[in-house]
Amino acid sequence: MTFEEQVAAVLGRLRPGEVVTYGEVAAEAGRPGAARAVGRILATSNAGYPWWRVVAANGRLVPGHEVEHARRLRAEGVTVVGRKVARMGRQ
DNA sequence: TATCTGACGATAG
DNA sequence: CCTATCGCCAGAT
C-alpha cells in the first residue's frame, strides 16, 4: 500500500460538502506531517481525486485555482469567503 | 545514495 | 493581510 493509495482511500471517504486540510489527509493516510506530500500528489496525479475538498490548514484555497476551487466548493454548499473557506469539516 | 520539487504548516516580522 | 524562513515528506531523476 503506497502513501498515494492511502491518500486516495481517504479522499474516497469524503462526502460532498466535506472539507479537509492537507495535514488531516496526511494523518488519516497514516503519515502525520506529510501534508506537503499530499499536495504534491494532488498537483501531479490525474487520477481524478476530489481535490477541491482539500484546502490549506488556514482554509486557503489552491494557489492559482481560487476561482475554479471556490466554484466547485460552493456547488456542494460550502461557504467560501474571498480566497478561503469559512469553516471546515462536514457542514 | 544524493538532489530536487511542490496545490504544506507553523511562526515571525 | 503579505512575504520570508525553516522543517517535513513522498516520488521522480
Short mmCIF file of C-alpha atoms (C1' of nucleotides) in Angstrom, two decimals:
data_model
loop_
_atom_site.label_atom_id
_atom_site.label_comp_id
_atom_site.label_asym_id
_atom_site.label_seq_id
_atom_site.Cartn_x
_atom_site.Cartn_y
_atom_site.Cartn_z
CA MET A 1 0.00 0.00 0.00
CA THR A 2 1.73 3.19 -1.13
CA PHE A 3 1.14 6.54 0.51
CA GLU A 4 -0.70 7.74 -2.57
CA GLU A 5 -3.10 4.79 -2.38
CA GLN A 6 -3.73 5.58 1.28
CA VAL A 7 -4.46 9.18 0.32
CA ALA A 8 -6.79 8.01 -2.45
CA ALA A 9 -8.68 5.92 0.12
CA VAL A 10 -9.08 8.90 2.43
CA LEU A 11 -10.30 11.16 -0.36
CA GLY A 12 -12.70 8.46 -1.41
CA ARG A 13 -14.32 8.57 2.01
CA LEU A 14 -15.05 12.30 1.77
CA ARG A 15 -18.69 13.24 1.25
CA PRO A 16 -19.96 16.23 -0.75
CA GLY A 17 -19.64 19.39 1.28
CA GLU A 18 -16.94 17.91 3.49
CA VAL A 19 -13.70 19.89 3.52
CA VAL A 20 -10.40 18.69 4.98
CA THR A 21 -6.86 20.05 5.13
CA TYR A 22 -3.74 18.53 3.56
CA GLY A 23 -2.46 17.82 7.05
CA GLU A 24 -5.61 15.94 8.01
CA VAL A 25 -5.48 13.85 4.86
CA ALA A 26 -1.84 13.00 5.58
CA ALA A 27 -2.67 11.98 9.13
CA GLU A 28 -5.66 9.90 8.01
CA ALA A 29 -3.42 8.29 5.41
CA GLY A 30 -1.16 7.22 8.26
CA ARG A 31 1.61 9.77 7.72
CA PRO A 32 1.19 12.74 10.10
CA GLY A 33 3.26 15.65 8.87
CA ALA A 34 3.27 14.57 5.24
CA ALA A 35 0.90 17.34 4.19
CA ARG A 36 3.36 18.53 1.59
CA ALA A 37 3.50 15.09 0.03
CA VAL A 38 -0.30 15.11 -0.22
CA GLY A 39 -0.14 18.41 -2.06
CA ARG A 40 2.41 17.01 -4.45
CA ILE A 41 0.14 14.04 -5.21
CA LEU A 42 -2.92 16.19 -5.92
CA ALA A 43 -0.80 18.51 -8.03
CA THR A 44 0.76 15.85 -10.22
CA SER A 45 -1.64 12.89 -10.26
CA ASN A 46 -4.53 12.89 -12.74
CA ALA A 47 -6.35 10.02 -11.04
CA GLY A 48 -9.43 12.20 -10.70
CA TYR A 49 -9.32 12.84 -6.99
CA PRO A 50 -11.83 15.26 -5.38
CA TRP A 51 -9.05 17.82 -4.90
CA TRP A 52 -11.47 20.68 -4.35
CA ARG A 53 -12.45 19.15 -0.97
CA VAL A 54 -8.87 19.68 0.23
CA VAL A 55 -7.68 23.10 1.41
CA ALA A 56 -4.71 24.51 3.33
CA ALA A 57 -4.66 24.44 7.14
CA ASN A 58 -5.79 28.06 7.32
CA GLY A 59 -8.66 27.45 4.90
CA ARG A 60 -6.86 28.93 1.91
CA LEU A 61 -7.89 27.66 -1.50
CA VAL A 62 -5.45 26.19 -4.02
CA PRO A 63 -2.98 28.86 -5.22
CA GLY A 64 -3.71 29.65 -8.85
CA HIS A 65 -7.05 27.86 -8.87
CA GLU A 66 -9.02 30.01 -6.45
CA VAL A 67 -11.84 30.69 -8.90
CA GLU A 68 -12.44 27.11 -10.04
CA HIS A 69 -11.87 25.85 -6.50
CA ALA A 70 -14.39 28.25 -4.99
CA ARG A 71 -16.88 27.39 -7.72
CA ARG A 72 -16.75 23.66 -7.00
CA LEU A 73 -16.96 24.09 -3.23
CA ARG A 74 -19.93 26.44 -3.45
CA ALA A 75 -21.61 23.88 -5.72
CA GLU A 76 -21.53 21.50 -2.72
CA GLY A 77 -22.85 24.05 -0.27
CA VAL A 78 -19.52 25.13 1.20
CA THR A 79 -19.27 28.79 2.23
CA VAL A 80 -16.29 30.48 0.60
CA VAL A 81 -15.20 33.94 1.68
CA GLY A 82 -12.64 35.59 -0.57
CA ARG A 83 -9.89 33.03 -1.12
CA LYS A 84 -10.72 30.89 1.89
CA VAL A 85 -13.45 28.58 3.16
CA ALA A 86 -15.50 29.96 6.06
CA ARG A 87 -15.41 26.73 8.05
CA MET A 88 -14.06 23.21 7.62
CA GLY A 89 -15.28 19.67 8.17
CA ARG A 90 -18.81 18.41 7.48
CA GLN A 91 -21.36 21.08 7.01
"C1'" DT B 1 22.57 7.19 -2.36
"C1'" DA B 2 22.10 12.23 -3.38
"C1'" DT B 3 19.15 16.04 -5.13
"C1'" DC B 4 15.25 18.49 -6.44
"C1'" DT B 5 10.39 19.62 -6.38
"C1'" DG B 6 5.98 21.21 -4.74
"C1'" DA B 7 -1.76 22.69 -4.54
"C1'" DC B 8 2.06 22.16 3.15
"C1'" DG B 9 2.35 24.08 8.11
"C1'" DA B 10 3.81 26.99 11.77
"C1'" DT B 11 5.99 31.12 13.04
"C1'" DA B 12 7.95 35.80 12.87
"C1'" DG B 13 8.07 40.46 11.17
"C1'" DC C 1 -3.06 40.71 5.13
"C1'" DC C 2 1.54 39.74 2.99
"C1'" DT C 3 6.26 37.86 2.46
"C1'" DA C 4 10.20 35.24 4.24
"C1'" DT C 5 12.04 31.08 6.63
"C1'" DC C 6 12.60 26.68 8.09
"C1'" DG C 7 11.20 21.93 8.85
"C1'" DC C 8 8.90 17.96 6.62
"C1'" DC C 9 7.67 14.20 3.10
"C1'" DA C 10 6.94 11.05 -0.87
"C1'" DG C 11 8.12 10.48 -5.57
"C1'" DA C 12 10.90 11.43 -9.68
"C1'" DT C 13 15.62 11.95 -11.57
#
